[in-house]
mmCIF file of C-alpha atoms in Angstrom:
data_model
loop_
_atom_site.group_PDB
_atom_site.id
_atom_site.type_symbol
_atom_site.label_atom_id
_atom_site.label_comp_id
_atom_site.label_asym_id
_atom_site.label_seq_id
_atom_site.Cartn_x
_atom_site.Cartn_y
_atom_site.Cartn_z
ATOM 1 C CA MET A 1 109.054 155.048 54.219
ATOM 2 C CA THR A 2 110.886 153.433 51.320
ATOM 3 C CA VAL A 3 114.652 153.259 50.826
ATOM 4 C CA ILE A 4 116.371 151.794 47.772
ATOM 5 C CA ILE A 5 120.011 150.796 48.291
ATOM 6 C CA THR A 6 122.413 149.466 45.664
ATOM 7 C CA GLY A 7 125.364 147.203 46.409
ATOM 8 C CA THR A 8 123.717 145.379 49.317
ATOM 9 C CA SER A 9 125.509 142.038 49.105
ATOM 10 C CA SER A 10 128.363 143.128 51.381
ATOM 11 C CA GLY A 11 130.068 145.993 53.177
ATOM 12 C CA LEU A 12 128.368 149.314 53.723
ATOM 13 C CA GLY A 13 125.373 148.499 51.531
ATOM 14 C CA ARG A 14 124.477 145.414 53.517
ATOM 15 C CA SER A 15 124.877 147.277 56.802
ATOM 16 C CA LEU A 16 122.721 150.156 55.552
ATOM 17 C CA VAL A 17 119.863 147.737 54.957
ATOM 18 C CA HIS A 18 120.042 146.638 58.600
ATOM 19 C CA SER A 19 120.385 150.192 59.917
ATOM 20 C CA PHE A 20 117.428 151.532 57.938
ATOM 21 C CA ASN A 21 115.315 148.522 58.886
ATOM 22 C CA LYS A 22 116.026 149.102 62.579
ATOM 23 C CA LYS A 23 114.635 152.627 62.161
ATOM 24 C CA GLY A 24 111.434 151.292 60.615
ATOM 25 C CA TYR A 25 112.185 151.998 56.948
ATOM 26 C CA GLU A 26 111.185 149.550 54.227
ATOM 27 C CA THR A 27 114.315 148.738 52.232
ATOM 28 C CA ILE A 28 114.746 147.447 48.707
ATOM 29 C CA GLY A 29 118.225 146.044 48.182
ATOM 30 C CA ILE A 30 119.727 145.662 44.724
ATOM 31 C CA SER A 31 123.048 143.933 44.118
ATOM 32 C CA ARG A 32 125.024 141.696 41.777
ATOM 33 C CA SER A 33 124.663 138.650 44.017
ATOM 34 C CA LYS A 34 121.897 137.275 46.198
ATOM 35 C CA THR A 35 122.019 137.734 49.960
ATOM 36 C CA PRO A 36 119.262 138.108 52.573
ATOM 37 C CA GLU A 37 119.623 141.886 52.166
ATOM 38 C CA THR A 38 119.181 141.757 48.380
ATOM 39 C CA ASP A 39 115.700 141.830 46.852
ATOM 40 C CA TYR A 40 116.753 142.200 43.212
ATOM 41 C CA ILE A 41 119.855 140.901 41.463
ATOM 42 C CA CYS A 42 121.341 143.291 38.920
ATOM 43 C CA ASP A 43 124.670 143.564 37.117
ATOM 44 C CA PHE A 44 125.449 147.283 37.201
ATOM 45 C CA ARG A 45 127.765 146.873 34.216
ATOM 46 C CA SER A 46 124.720 146.341 31.988
ATOM 47 C CA ASP A 47 122.341 149.183 31.104
ATOM 48 C CA ASP A 48 119.802 146.618 29.901
ATOM 49 C CA GLU A 49 119.826 144.841 33.263
ATOM 50 C CA ILE A 50 119.550 148.128 35.136
ATOM 51 C CA THR A 51 116.564 149.159 33.010
ATOM 52 C CA LYS A 52 114.831 145.812 33.446
ATOM 53 C CA THR A 53 115.442 145.720 37.199
ATOM 54 C CA PHE A 54 114.392 149.264 38.004
ATOM 55 C CA LYS A 55 111.304 149.181 35.836
ATOM 56 C CA GLN A 56 110.231 146.219 37.947
ATOM 57 C CA VAL A 57 111.147 147.948 41.213
ATOM 58 C CA LEU A 58 109.288 151.132 40.294
ATOM 59 C CA LEU A 59 106.073 149.254 39.496
ATOM 60 C CA ASP A 60 105.442 148.634 43.185
ATOM 61 C CA ILE A 61 106.136 152.050 44.724
ATOM 62 C CA ASP A 62 104.950 155.639 44.349
ATOM 63 C CA LYS A 63 107.585 157.395 46.461
ATOM 64 C CA ILE A 64 111.275 156.869 47.290
ATOM 65 C CA ASP A 65 112.326 158.577 50.507
ATOM 66 C CA TYR A 66 116.013 157.718 50.082
ATOM 67 C CA LEU A 67 117.819 156.381 47.041
ATOM 68 C CA VAL A 68 121.273 155.326 48.248
ATOM 69 C CA LEU A 69 123.611 154.726 45.319
ATOM 70 C CA ASN A 70 126.318 152.719 47.014
ATOM 71 C CA ALA A 71 127.433 150.079 44.479
ATOM 72 C CA GLY A 72 130.959 150.644 43.259
ATOM 73 C CA ILE A 73 134.319 149.075 42.493
ATOM 74 C CA LEU A 74 137.906 150.117 43.163
ATOM 75 C CA GLY A 75 139.355 149.148 39.800
ATOM 76 C CA GLU A 76 142.924 148.001 39.384
ATOM 77 C CA ILE A 77 145.645 149.704 41.372
ATOM 78 C CA LYS A 78 148.132 150.647 38.682
ATOM 79 C CA LYS A 79 150.170 153.604 37.563
ATOM 80 C CA ALA A 80 147.962 155.898 35.487
ATOM 81 C CA ALA A 81 149.937 155.302 32.304
ATOM 82 C CA LYS A 82 149.387 151.545 32.662
ATOM 83 C CA ILE A 83 145.579 151.756 32.787
ATOM 84 C CA ASP A 84 144.044 151.445 29.347
ATOM 85 C CA ASN A 85 140.739 153.020 28.385
ATOM 86 C CA ALA A 86 138.901 149.693 28.309
ATOM 87 C CA ASP A 87 139.708 149.099 31.996
ATOM 88 C CA LEU A 88 138.816 152.682 32.817
ATOM 89 C CA LEU A 89 135.500 152.393 31.009
ATOM 90 C CA ASN A 90 134.549 149.354 33.095
ATOM 91 C CA VAL A 91 135.037 151.299 36.336
ATOM 92 C CA PHE A 92 133.159 154.300 34.931
ATOM 93 C CA GLN A 93 130.262 152.031 34.010
ATOM 94 C CA VAL A 94 129.828 150.769 37.567
ATOM 95 C CA ASN A 95 130.780 153.876 39.546
ATOM 96 C CA LEU A 96 129.220 156.570 37.355
ATOM 97 C CA PHE A 97 127.193 155.526 34.318
ATOM 98 C CA SER A 98 125.085 152.984 36.209
ATOM 99 C CA ASN A 99 124.153 155.648 38.750
ATOM 100 C CA LYS A 100 123.151 158.062 36.005
ATOM 101 C CA LYS A 101 121.061 155.339 34.375
ATOM 102 C CA ILE A 102 119.303 154.582 37.662
ATOM 103 C CA LEU A 103 118.667 158.270 38.303
ATOM 104 C CA ASP A 104 117.224 158.794 34.838
ATOM 105 C CA LEU A 105 114.870 155.853 35.180
ATOM 106 C CA VAL A 106 113.556 157.233 38.466
ATOM 107 C CA VAL A 107 113.483 160.922 37.520
ATOM 108 C CA ASN A 108 111.648 160.177 34.273
ATOM 109 C CA SER A 109 109.089 157.974 36.035
ATOM 110 C CA SER A 110 105.981 158.960 37.986
ATOM 111 C CA VAL A 111 107.642 157.960 41.272
ATOM 112 C CA GLU A 112 108.335 160.819 43.681
ATOM 113 C CA LEU A 113 112.028 160.969 44.554
ATOM 114 C CA LYS A 114 112.731 162.797 47.806
ATOM 115 C CA ARG A 115 116.447 162.296 48.487
ATOM 116 C CA VAL A 116 119.486 160.765 46.795
ATOM 117 C CA ILE A 117 122.699 159.852 48.619
ATOM 118 C CA PHE A 118 125.688 159.012 46.429
ATOM 119 C CA ILE A 119 128.380 157.117 48.305
ATOM 120 C CA SER A 120 131.495 159.033 47.311
ATOM 121 C CA SER A 121 135.025 159.020 48.734
ATOM 122 C CA GLY A 122 137.795 161.277 49.909
ATOM 123 C CA ALA A 123 139.533 160.057 46.753
ATOM 124 C CA SER A 124 137.026 162.140 44.781
ATOM 125 C CA ILE A 125 138.754 165.336 45.904
ATOM 126 C CA LYS A 126 142.307 164.064 46.487
ATOM 127 C CA ALA A 127 144.534 162.106 44.130
ATOM 128 C CA TYR A 128 146.017 158.789 45.270
ATOM 129 C CA ASP A 129 148.995 157.094 43.653
ATOM 130 C CA GLY A 130 147.694 154.075 41.718
ATOM 131 C CA TRP A 131 144.020 154.984 42.069
ATOM 132 C CA LEU A 132 143.346 156.784 38.798
ATOM 133 C CA SER A 133 140.143 154.861 38.014
ATOM 134 C CA TYR A 134 138.640 155.307 41.446
ATOM 135 C CA CYS A 135 139.601 158.969 41.803
ATOM 136 C CA LEU A 136 138.255 159.893 38.373
ATOM 137 C CA THR A 137 134.961 158.087 38.751
ATOM 138 C CA LYS A 138 134.241 159.318 42.274
ATOM 139 C CA GLY A 139 135.152 162.872 41.289
ATOM 140 C CA ALA A 140 132.753 162.649 38.369
ATOM 141 C CA LEU A 141 130.103 161.273 40.725
ATOM 142 C CA ASN A 142 130.349 164.430 42.834
ATOM 143 C CA ASN A 143 129.682 166.515 39.750
ATOM 144 C CA LEU A 144 126.804 164.269 38.757
ATOM 145 C CA ALA A 145 125.190 165.070 42.094
ATOM 146 C CA SER A 146 125.749 168.801 41.594
ATOM 147 C CA CYS A 147 124.301 168.843 38.086
ATOM 148 C CA TYR A 148 121.193 166.860 39.005
ATOM 149 C CA ALA A 149 120.645 169.052 42.053
ATOM 150 C CA MET A 150 120.596 172.151 39.849
ATOM 151 C CA GLU A 151 118.006 170.633 37.553
ATOM 152 C CA ASN A 152 115.785 168.826 40.085
ATOM 153 C CA SER A 153 114.903 171.219 42.869
ATOM 154 C CA GLY A 154 112.296 168.893 44.322
ATOM 155 C CA THR A 155 114.906 166.265 45.203
ATOM 156 C CA HIS A 156 117.770 166.602 47.685
ATOM 157 C CA PHE A 157 121.092 165.259 46.428
ATOM 158 C CA LEU A 158 124.189 164.590 48.532
ATOM 159 C CA SER A 159 127.582 163.164 47.631
ATOM 160 C CA LEU A 160 128.668 161.517 50.881
ATOM 161 C CA ALA A 161 132.186 160.329 51.720
ATOM 162 C CA PRO A 162 131.875 157.787 54.548
ATOM 163 C CA GLY A 163 135.581 157.634 55.390
ATOM 164 C CA VAL A 164 137.783 154.536 55.377
ATOM 165 C CA ILE A 165 135.750 151.445 56.313
ATOM 166 C CA GLN A 166 137.014 147.972 57.178
ATOM 167 C CA THR A 167 135.665 146.156 54.092
ATOM 168 C CA LYS A 168 136.892 143.804 51.372
ATOM 169 C CA MET A 169 138.151 146.864 49.509
ATOM 170 C CA GLN A 170 140.732 147.404 52.244
ATOM 171 C CA ASP A 171 141.820 143.760 51.929
ATOM 172 C CA VAL A 172 142.574 144.407 48.252
ATOM 173 C CA ILE A 173 144.368 147.699 48.878
ATOM 174 C CA VAL A 174 146.801 146.450 51.527
ATOM 175 C CA LYS A 175 147.980 143.580 49.333
ATOM 176 C CA ASN A 176 149.794 146.156 47.219
ATOM 177 C CA SER A 177 153.314 147.435 47.818
ATOM 178 C CA GLU A 178 153.866 150.745 49.557
ATOM 179 C CA GLN A 179 157.264 150.877 47.831
ATOM 180 C CA LYS A 180 155.516 150.907 44.464
ATOM 181 C CA PHE A 181 152.504 153.017 45.425
ATOM 182 C CA SER A 182 152.956 155.805 47.964
ATOM 183 C CA SER A 183 149.240 155.787 48.822
ATOM 184 C CA ILE A 184 149.295 152.264 50.264
ATOM 185 C CA LEU A 185 151.197 152.915 53.511
ATOM 186 C CA LYS A 186 148.382 155.040 54.944
ATOM 187 C CA PHE A 187 145.892 152.218 54.470
ATOM 188 C CA LYS A 188 148.237 149.565 55.845
ATOM 189 C CA ASN A 189 148.656 151.679 58.977
ATOM 190 C CA LEU A 190 144.881 152.022 59.317
ATOM 191 C CA TYR A 191 144.090 148.390 58.538
ATOM 192 C CA GLY A 192 142.200 146.705 61.355
ATOM 193 C CA LYS A 193 141.598 150.049 63.085
ATOM 194 C CA ASN A 194 138.956 151.320 60.664
ATOM 195 C CA PRO A 195 135.294 151.480 61.705
ATOM 196 C CA THR A 196 133.159 148.541 60.636
ATOM 197 C CA PRO A 197 130.418 148.897 58.010
ATOM 198 C CA ASP A 198 127.820 148.592 60.800
ATOM 199 C CA ILE A 199 129.296 151.544 62.682
ATOM 200 C CA VAL A 200 129.370 153.739 59.586
ATOM 201 C CA ALA A 201 125.887 152.714 58.439
ATOM 202 C CA ASN A 202 124.450 153.489 61.866
ATOM 203 C CA LYS A 203 126.144 156.894 61.824
ATOM 204 C CA ILE A 204 124.619 157.701 58.443
ATOM 205 C CA VAL A 205 121.108 156.661 59.455
ATOM 206 C CA ASP A 206 121.343 158.337 62.864
ATOM 207 C CA ASN A 207 122.264 161.622 61.157
ATOM 208 C CA LEU A 208 119.814 161.673 58.253
ATOM 209 C CA SER A 209 118.274 164.966 59.374
ATOM 210 C CA THR A 210 121.719 166.605 59.474
ATOM 211 C CA LEU A 211 122.625 165.234 56.045
ATOM 212 C CA SER A 212 119.320 166.398 54.581
ATOM 213 C CA ALA A 213 120.009 169.956 55.774
ATOM 214 C CA ILE A 214 123.229 170.217 53.730
ATOM 215 C CA GLU A 215 122.938 172.167 50.495
ATOM 216 C CA SER A 216 121.611 169.954 47.716
ATOM 217 C CA GLY A 217 124.324 168.760 45.360
ATOM 218 C CA ALA A 218 127.130 169.253 47.864
ATOM 219 C CA TYR A 219 129.977 166.919 48.804
ATOM 220 C CA PHE A 220 130.187 166.072 52.496
ATOM 221 C CA ASP A 221 132.572 163.982 54.588
ATOM 222 C CA LEU A 222 130.735 161.943 57.233
ATOM 223 C CA ARG A 223 133.754 162.242 59.525
ATOM 224 C CA ASP A 224 132.917 165.929 59.956
ATOM 225 C CA ILE A 225 130.020 164.834 62.188
ATOM 226 C CA ASN A 226 131.433 164.199 65.624
ATOM 227 C CA ASP A 227 130.403 160.928 67.248
#
């Protein structure tokens, strides 16, 4: 079975490649930089690069069992009124528009698409001080999943929040001041105690049947599955 994963150069994406491979899946990793887990290099800020990359990927397959849209960026942590539209657009391009572009290329091709997992966040349903870009784009991603689910009944869509993971994103977050941003203290208290990307990736892959049984287009928090 074939799995396509974006954002495989580090963090959860890289660990998902290993977890799927251990279960016997064939993975195709796509990321901005080359690593052993990455088969195709693609800058998700560029629609032209996405089109070129995925047209090449789709030449070699006739079915995608899982398309895991994991690539994403945090954006700058700033007060909402200090974020200009140009900065916001950059985060939307990576976190939302690139995923729509990828979906359209696959949906409009002859390749059978069985399941899509969007890597979302708790920030998609809860506002965080200083996180306007991330909250907006992840919230929109949830709605993207819902809309495509309504229009593509042959494909199962899920917007999956994996919980807080000990990744480079957490390194960036905790460098900020909790006096300036009320959201930061929570993450400083959790820092170093969060599950690793390997733990979270294994939990996702070990529970694929459970995730596939959730209503298509829904948002789901992985932490609701007890270990």
